[in-house]
Amino acid sequence: MSRGAAFVARGFSWRVALLGLVLIPLNCFWVQQMEIVWYSAQPTTIALYFHVIFTLAVLLLGNWLARVPAPALGRRLRPVIGPLAAPAERWAPRLALDPGELLVLYIMLAISTSLAGHDALEILVPIMSFGFWNATPENRWHELFHRLLPRHLTVANEKILKGYYLGGDTLYTWEHLRAWAMPIMLWTAFILVAVFVMLCINTIVRRQWTEKERLAFPIIQIPLEICQPRTMLFRNRLFWIGIAAAGLIDIVNGLSFLYPSVPSLPVRRIDLNQYIVDRPWVGVGWLPISFYPFAIGLGYLLPLDLLFSSWFFFWVWKAQRIMTFALGWENRPDFPYVNQQSFGAYLGLALFALYVA
């Protein structure tokens, strides 16, 4: 059993379950605020969710405070909380979470983020009502497909949808709750079944991936490292230099966005296609170059063969586009069928993974 699996196996406890039940709604609310209300950061577009790492860091800080030697803790807290310093001095060390509990919380928050983020609940909830609210006499949606939409899976009442789309209303009325309750319960049941199926797939491929192929699972390496009991990561000078460099780039570019007079650091995506004008090379299409710190950092954690294949097949895709223009086939719809090729590759990998498992 790997060290991470060993930690998690003994990390579940009732206090972790209760803490997770508190943190999951707050975590999902934070995701919705960033991705829908503010439309910024977009944490679920990147596999390593930065807001979950931040939450884990806050929990680690709480652990550190709880494990401060009792006399020192009492001296620090006495001026702040007065008579409560003595009980805090006694009980604080017992509140500290062990590495297994921290990893279980990380897993709970990461999974809830996946369900709440892009291409999941963020899309599902608006879809429940989109076809009815956006129907107009011009698009004739009510004639084309309204009769095909199951009423128990959608919200069709325009009076109720007005408050949802335009604001100035509340969900917490009997009429609104009754309209949304049935679709939400049915879709929740569907999501729970889908999650259960994915857990079953994990069970099928776990032994092949972890014990035979020994995959690196690079995304989990950072959470696993910072949860170690005596991790040296926070004492590593290069670690803090990396955080400072990435933070400086983000701060400078954020100031440049708010105040255009501040020069920005050119790390964002630049499309090189704008400099290509001759056929058939213009067929290369979108050709970005960027220097995102998070992508560079994740690249150091990925196996070399995976990094090479990502680079190699990117250029295979571009070579297909150039060949399409060279042969004059660019007017054929969707040619060279990149999305279909990608789907076929995913399907082939999935079937092969299940076969060897």
Short mmCIF file of C-alpha atoms in Angstrom, two decimals, residues 101-346:
data_model
loop_
_atom_site.label_atom_id
_atom_site.label_comp_id
_atom_site.label_asym_id
_atom_site.label_seq_id
_atom_site.Cartn_x
_atom_site.Cartn_y
_atom_site.Cartn_z
CA GLU A 101 -7.54 13.18 8.15
CA LEU A 102 -6.11 16.06 6.12
CA LEU A 103 -5.91 13.87 3.01
CA VAL A 104 -9.49 12.66 3.48
CA LEU A 105 -10.64 16.28 3.69
CA TYR A 106 -8.64 17.11 0.56
CA ILE A 107 -10.30 14.23 -1.32
CA MET A 108 -13.77 15.30 -0.17
CA LEU A 109 -13.21 18.91 -1.25
CA ALA A 110 -11.60 17.94 -4.57
CA ILE A 111 -14.48 15.62 -5.51
CA SER A 112 -17.11 18.18 -4.51
CA THR A 113 -15.27 20.78 -6.60
CA SER A 114 -15.36 18.49 -9.64
CA LEU A 115 -19.11 18.06 -9.25
CA ALA A 116 -19.77 21.75 -8.68
CA GLY A 117 -17.51 23.17 -11.38
CA HIS A 118 -17.30 23.48 -15.15
CA ASP A 119 -19.29 21.04 -17.29
CA ALA A 120 -21.07 19.72 -14.19
CA LEU A 121 -23.58 21.44 -11.88
CA GLU A 122 -22.64 24.84 -13.29
CA ILE A 123 -24.10 23.67 -16.59
CA LEU A 124 -26.79 21.30 -15.32
CA VAL A 125 -28.78 23.80 -13.25
CA PRO A 126 -29.19 26.40 -16.04
CA ILE A 127 -30.01 23.65 -18.55
CA MET A 128 -33.05 22.68 -16.46
CA SER A 129 -34.75 25.88 -17.56
CA PHE A 130 -32.75 27.23 -20.51
CA GLY A 131 -34.98 25.83 -23.23
CA PHE A 132 -38.11 27.39 -21.75
CA TRP A 133 -36.78 30.79 -20.69
CA ASN A 134 -35.02 31.44 -24.01
CA ALA A 135 -37.88 30.28 -26.23
CA THR A 136 -39.15 33.03 -28.54
CA PRO A 137 -41.59 33.19 -31.43
CA GLU A 138 -38.59 33.61 -33.75
CA ASN A 139 -36.73 30.43 -32.76
CA ARG A 140 -39.97 28.43 -32.32
CA TRP A 141 -38.44 26.25 -29.63
CA HIS A 142 -41.85 25.69 -28.08
CA GLU A 143 -42.93 24.00 -31.31
CA LEU A 144 -39.68 22.19 -32.03
CA PHE A 145 -38.82 20.39 -28.81
CA HIS A 146 -40.73 21.63 -25.73
CA ARG A 147 -43.01 18.59 -25.91
CA LEU A 148 -39.92 16.36 -25.79
CA LEU A 149 -38.55 17.83 -22.53
CA PRO A 150 -39.66 15.82 -19.45
CA ARG A 151 -41.44 18.19 -17.07
CA HIS A 152 -40.20 16.29 -14.01
CA LEU A 153 -36.58 17.03 -15.04
CA THR A 154 -37.02 20.69 -16.01
CA VAL A 155 -38.49 23.95 -14.73
CA ALA A 156 -40.92 25.40 -17.26
CA ASN A 157 -42.90 28.05 -15.36
CA GLU A 158 -41.78 31.43 -16.76
CA LYS A 159 -43.11 33.28 -13.73
CA ILE A 160 -40.80 31.28 -11.48
CA LEU A 161 -37.89 31.53 -13.90
CA LYS A 162 -38.14 35.31 -14.02
CA GLY A 163 -36.74 35.59 -10.51
CA TYR A 164 -34.00 33.07 -11.28
CA TYR A 165 -32.76 34.88 -14.39
CA LEU A 166 -33.49 38.52 -13.55
CA GLY A 167 -33.02 38.53 -9.78
CA GLY A 168 -34.97 40.61 -7.30
CA ASP A 169 -36.69 37.52 -5.90
CA THR A 170 -35.99 34.69 -3.48
CA LEU A 171 -35.89 30.93 -3.81
CA TYR A 172 -37.40 30.45 -0.38
CA THR A 173 -41.09 30.54 -1.18
CA TRP A 174 -43.35 27.50 -1.34
CA GLU A 175 -44.10 28.02 -5.01
CA HIS A 176 -40.44 28.28 -5.99
CA LEU A 177 -39.29 25.38 -3.83
CA ARG A 178 -42.04 23.15 -5.18
CA ALA A 179 -41.09 23.94 -8.79
CA TRP A 180 -37.39 23.19 -8.26
CA ALA A 181 -37.64 20.33 -5.76
CA MET A 182 -38.54 17.45 -8.08
CA PRO A 183 -35.94 18.21 -10.83
CA ILE A 184 -33.22 18.74 -8.23
CA MET A 185 -34.01 15.50 -6.40
CA LEU A 186 -34.07 13.45 -9.60
CA TRP A 187 -30.87 14.98 -10.98
CA THR A 188 -29.20 14.52 -7.58
CA ALA A 189 -30.10 10.83 -7.69
CA PHE A 190 -28.64 10.60 -11.20
CA ILE A 191 -25.40 12.31 -10.10
CA LEU A 192 -25.05 9.99 -7.10
CA VAL A 193 -25.43 6.96 -9.36
CA ALA A 194 -22.86 8.42 -11.79
CA VAL A 195 -20.39 9.02 -8.94
CA PHE A 196 -20.94 5.47 -7.69
CA VAL A 197 -20.23 4.11 -11.18
CA MET A 198 -16.99 6.12 -11.31
CA LEU A 199 -15.97 4.74 -7.92
CA CYS A 200 -16.63 1.24 -9.24
CA ILE A 201 -14.40 1.98 -12.25
CA ASN A 202 -11.70 3.20 -9.85
CA THR A 203 -11.95 -0.09 -7.98
CA ILE A 204 -11.55 -2.04 -11.22
CA VAL A 205 -8.43 -0.19 -12.43
CA ARG A 206 -6.81 0.55 -9.05
CA ARG A 207 -4.64 -2.57 -8.80
CA GLN A 208 -3.45 -2.29 -12.42
CA TRP A 209 -2.57 1.39 -12.11
CA THR A 210 -1.09 1.48 -8.61
CA GLU A 211 0.56 -1.93 -8.20
CA LYS A 212 1.43 -3.11 -11.72
CA GLU A 213 1.97 0.04 -13.79
CA ARG A 214 2.87 2.14 -10.71
CA LEU A 215 1.55 5.35 -12.19
CA ALA A 216 2.94 8.53 -10.64
CA PHE A 217 -0.38 10.38 -10.13
CA PRO A 218 1.40 13.77 -10.29
CA ILE A 219 -1.63 15.84 -9.27
CA ILE A 220 -1.74 14.27 -5.81
CA GLN A 221 1.98 14.75 -5.11
CA ILE A 222 1.69 18.30 -3.75
CA PRO A 223 -1.22 17.60 -1.34
CA LEU A 224 0.50 14.37 -0.28
CA GLU A 225 3.78 16.14 0.39
CA ILE A 226 2.38 19.03 2.42
CA CYS A 227 0.38 16.61 4.59
CA GLN A 228 3.46 14.65 5.65
CA PRO A 229 4.03 14.80 9.44
CA ARG A 230 7.57 16.17 9.12
CA THR A 231 7.54 17.63 5.66
CA MET A 232 10.51 19.74 4.67
CA LEU A 233 8.64 21.41 1.83
CA PHE A 234 7.88 24.58 3.78
CA ARG A 235 11.53 24.88 4.75
CA ASN A 236 12.70 24.54 1.17
CA ARG A 237 13.99 27.85 -0.15
CA LEU A 238 13.21 26.93 -3.77
CA PHE A 239 9.58 26.27 -2.82
CA TRP A 240 9.14 29.81 -1.50
CA ILE A 241 11.06 31.28 -4.44
CA GLY A 242 8.61 29.55 -6.79
CA ILE A 243 5.61 30.86 -4.84
CA ALA A 244 7.08 34.36 -4.82
CA ALA A 245 7.79 34.31 -8.57
CA ALA A 246 4.31 33.06 -9.50
CA GLY A 247 2.68 35.45 -7.03
CA LEU A 248 4.66 38.42 -8.35
CA ILE A 249 3.58 37.68 -11.93
CA ASP A 250 -0.05 37.41 -10.86
CA ILE A 251 0.05 40.60 -8.79
CA VAL A 252 1.78 42.66 -11.50
CA ASN A 253 -0.61 41.47 -14.22
CA GLY A 254 -3.58 42.02 -11.93
CA LEU A 255 -2.46 45.61 -11.32
CA SER A 256 -1.92 46.03 -15.06
CA PHE A 257 -5.50 44.91 -15.70
CA LEU A 258 -6.90 47.39 -13.17
CA TYR A 259 -4.46 50.18 -14.02
CA PRO A 260 -3.35 49.99 -17.69
CA SER A 261 -0.46 52.36 -17.02
CA VAL A 262 1.26 49.53 -15.10
CA PRO A 263 3.22 47.37 -17.59
CA SER A 264 2.30 43.69 -17.64
CA LEU A 265 4.58 40.68 -17.73
CA PRO A 266 4.09 38.85 -21.07
CA VAL A 267 3.26 35.33 -19.90
CA ARG A 268 -0.25 35.06 -21.32
CA ARG A 269 -1.18 33.19 -24.46
CA ILE A 270 0.02 34.70 -27.76
CA ASP A 271 -1.37 33.29 -31.01
CA LEU A 272 1.48 32.91 -33.49
CA ASN A 273 -0.99 32.20 -36.29
CA GLN A 274 -1.41 35.95 -36.80
CA TYR A 275 2.12 36.04 -38.26
CA ILE A 276 1.47 33.22 -40.78
CA VAL A 277 -0.12 34.28 -44.07
CA ASP A 278 1.03 31.80 -46.75
CA ARG A 279 -0.75 28.62 -47.78
CA PRO A 280 -0.73 25.86 -46.72
CA TRP A 281 0.98 26.97 -43.49
CA VAL A 282 -1.89 29.27 -42.58
CA GLY A 283 -3.92 26.10 -42.06
CA VAL A 284 -2.03 25.48 -38.81
CA GLY A 285 -4.74 27.58 -37.13
CA TRP A 286 -4.55 28.42 -33.46
CA LEU A 287 -0.86 28.25 -32.43
CA PRO A 288 -0.45 29.52 -28.88
CA ILE A 289 2.70 30.15 -26.92
CA SER A 290 2.53 31.01 -23.22
CA PHE A 291 4.51 30.79 -19.98
CA TYR A 292 1.95 30.01 -17.30
CA PRO A 293 3.75 29.18 -14.01
CA PHE A 294 1.12 26.61 -12.99
CA ALA A 295 1.57 24.70 -16.29
CA ILE A 296 5.36 24.75 -15.95
CA GLY A 297 5.07 23.49 -12.37
CA LEU A 298 2.74 20.65 -13.29
CA GLY A 299 5.06 19.77 -16.17
CA TYR A 300 7.86 19.02 -13.69
CA LEU A 301 5.60 16.49 -11.96
CA LEU A 302 4.48 14.68 -15.14
CA PRO A 303 6.33 11.63 -16.52
CA LEU A 304 8.57 12.41 -19.49
CA ASP A 305 6.73 10.04 -21.83
CA LEU A 306 3.43 11.78 -21.10
CA LEU A 307 5.01 15.20 -21.63
CA PHE A 308 6.53 14.07 -24.91
CA SER A 309 3.29 12.53 -26.18
CA SER A 310 1.37 15.74 -25.37
CA TRP A 311 3.89 17.78 -27.37
CA PHE A 312 4.18 15.25 -30.20
CA PHE A 313 0.46 14.77 -30.84
CA PHE A 314 -0.13 18.52 -30.67
CA TRP A 315 2.11 18.81 -33.72
CA VAL A 316 0.45 15.78 -35.34
CA TRP A 317 -2.83 17.68 -35.05
CA LYS A 318 -1.27 20.79 -36.60
CA ALA A 319 0.32 18.72 -39.39
CA GLN A 320 -3.11 17.31 -40.22
CA ARG A 321 -4.50 20.83 -40.54
CA ILE A 322 -1.65 21.94 -42.80
CA MET A 323 -2.11 18.84 -44.97
CA THR A 324 -5.83 19.59 -45.19
CA PHE A 325 -5.08 23.05 -46.61
CA ALA A 326 -2.38 21.67 -48.91
CA LEU A 327 -4.90 19.26 -50.47
CA GLY A 328 -7.66 21.88 -50.64
CA TRP A 329 -9.99 20.00 -48.28
CA GLU A 330 -10.48 22.82 -45.77
CA ASN A 331 -14.09 23.40 -46.89
CA ARG A 332 -15.16 19.92 -45.85
CA PRO A 333 -17.14 20.20 -42.59
CA ASP A 334 -14.99 19.47 -39.51
CA PHE A 335 -12.18 17.86 -41.54
CA PRO A 336 -9.77 16.38 -40.36
CA TYR A 337 -12.26 15.39 -37.65
CA VAL A 338 -10.04 16.19 -34.67
CA ASN A 339 -12.87 15.93 -32.13
CA GLN A 340 -13.85 12.53 -33.48
CA GLN A 341 -10.22 11.39 -33.34
CA SER A 342 -9.96 12.58 -29.74
CA PHE A 343 -13.14 10.76 -28.76
CA GLY A 344 -11.88 7.60 -30.42
CA ALA A 345 -8.60 7.86 -28.52
CA TYR A 346 -10.41 8.31 -25.20
#
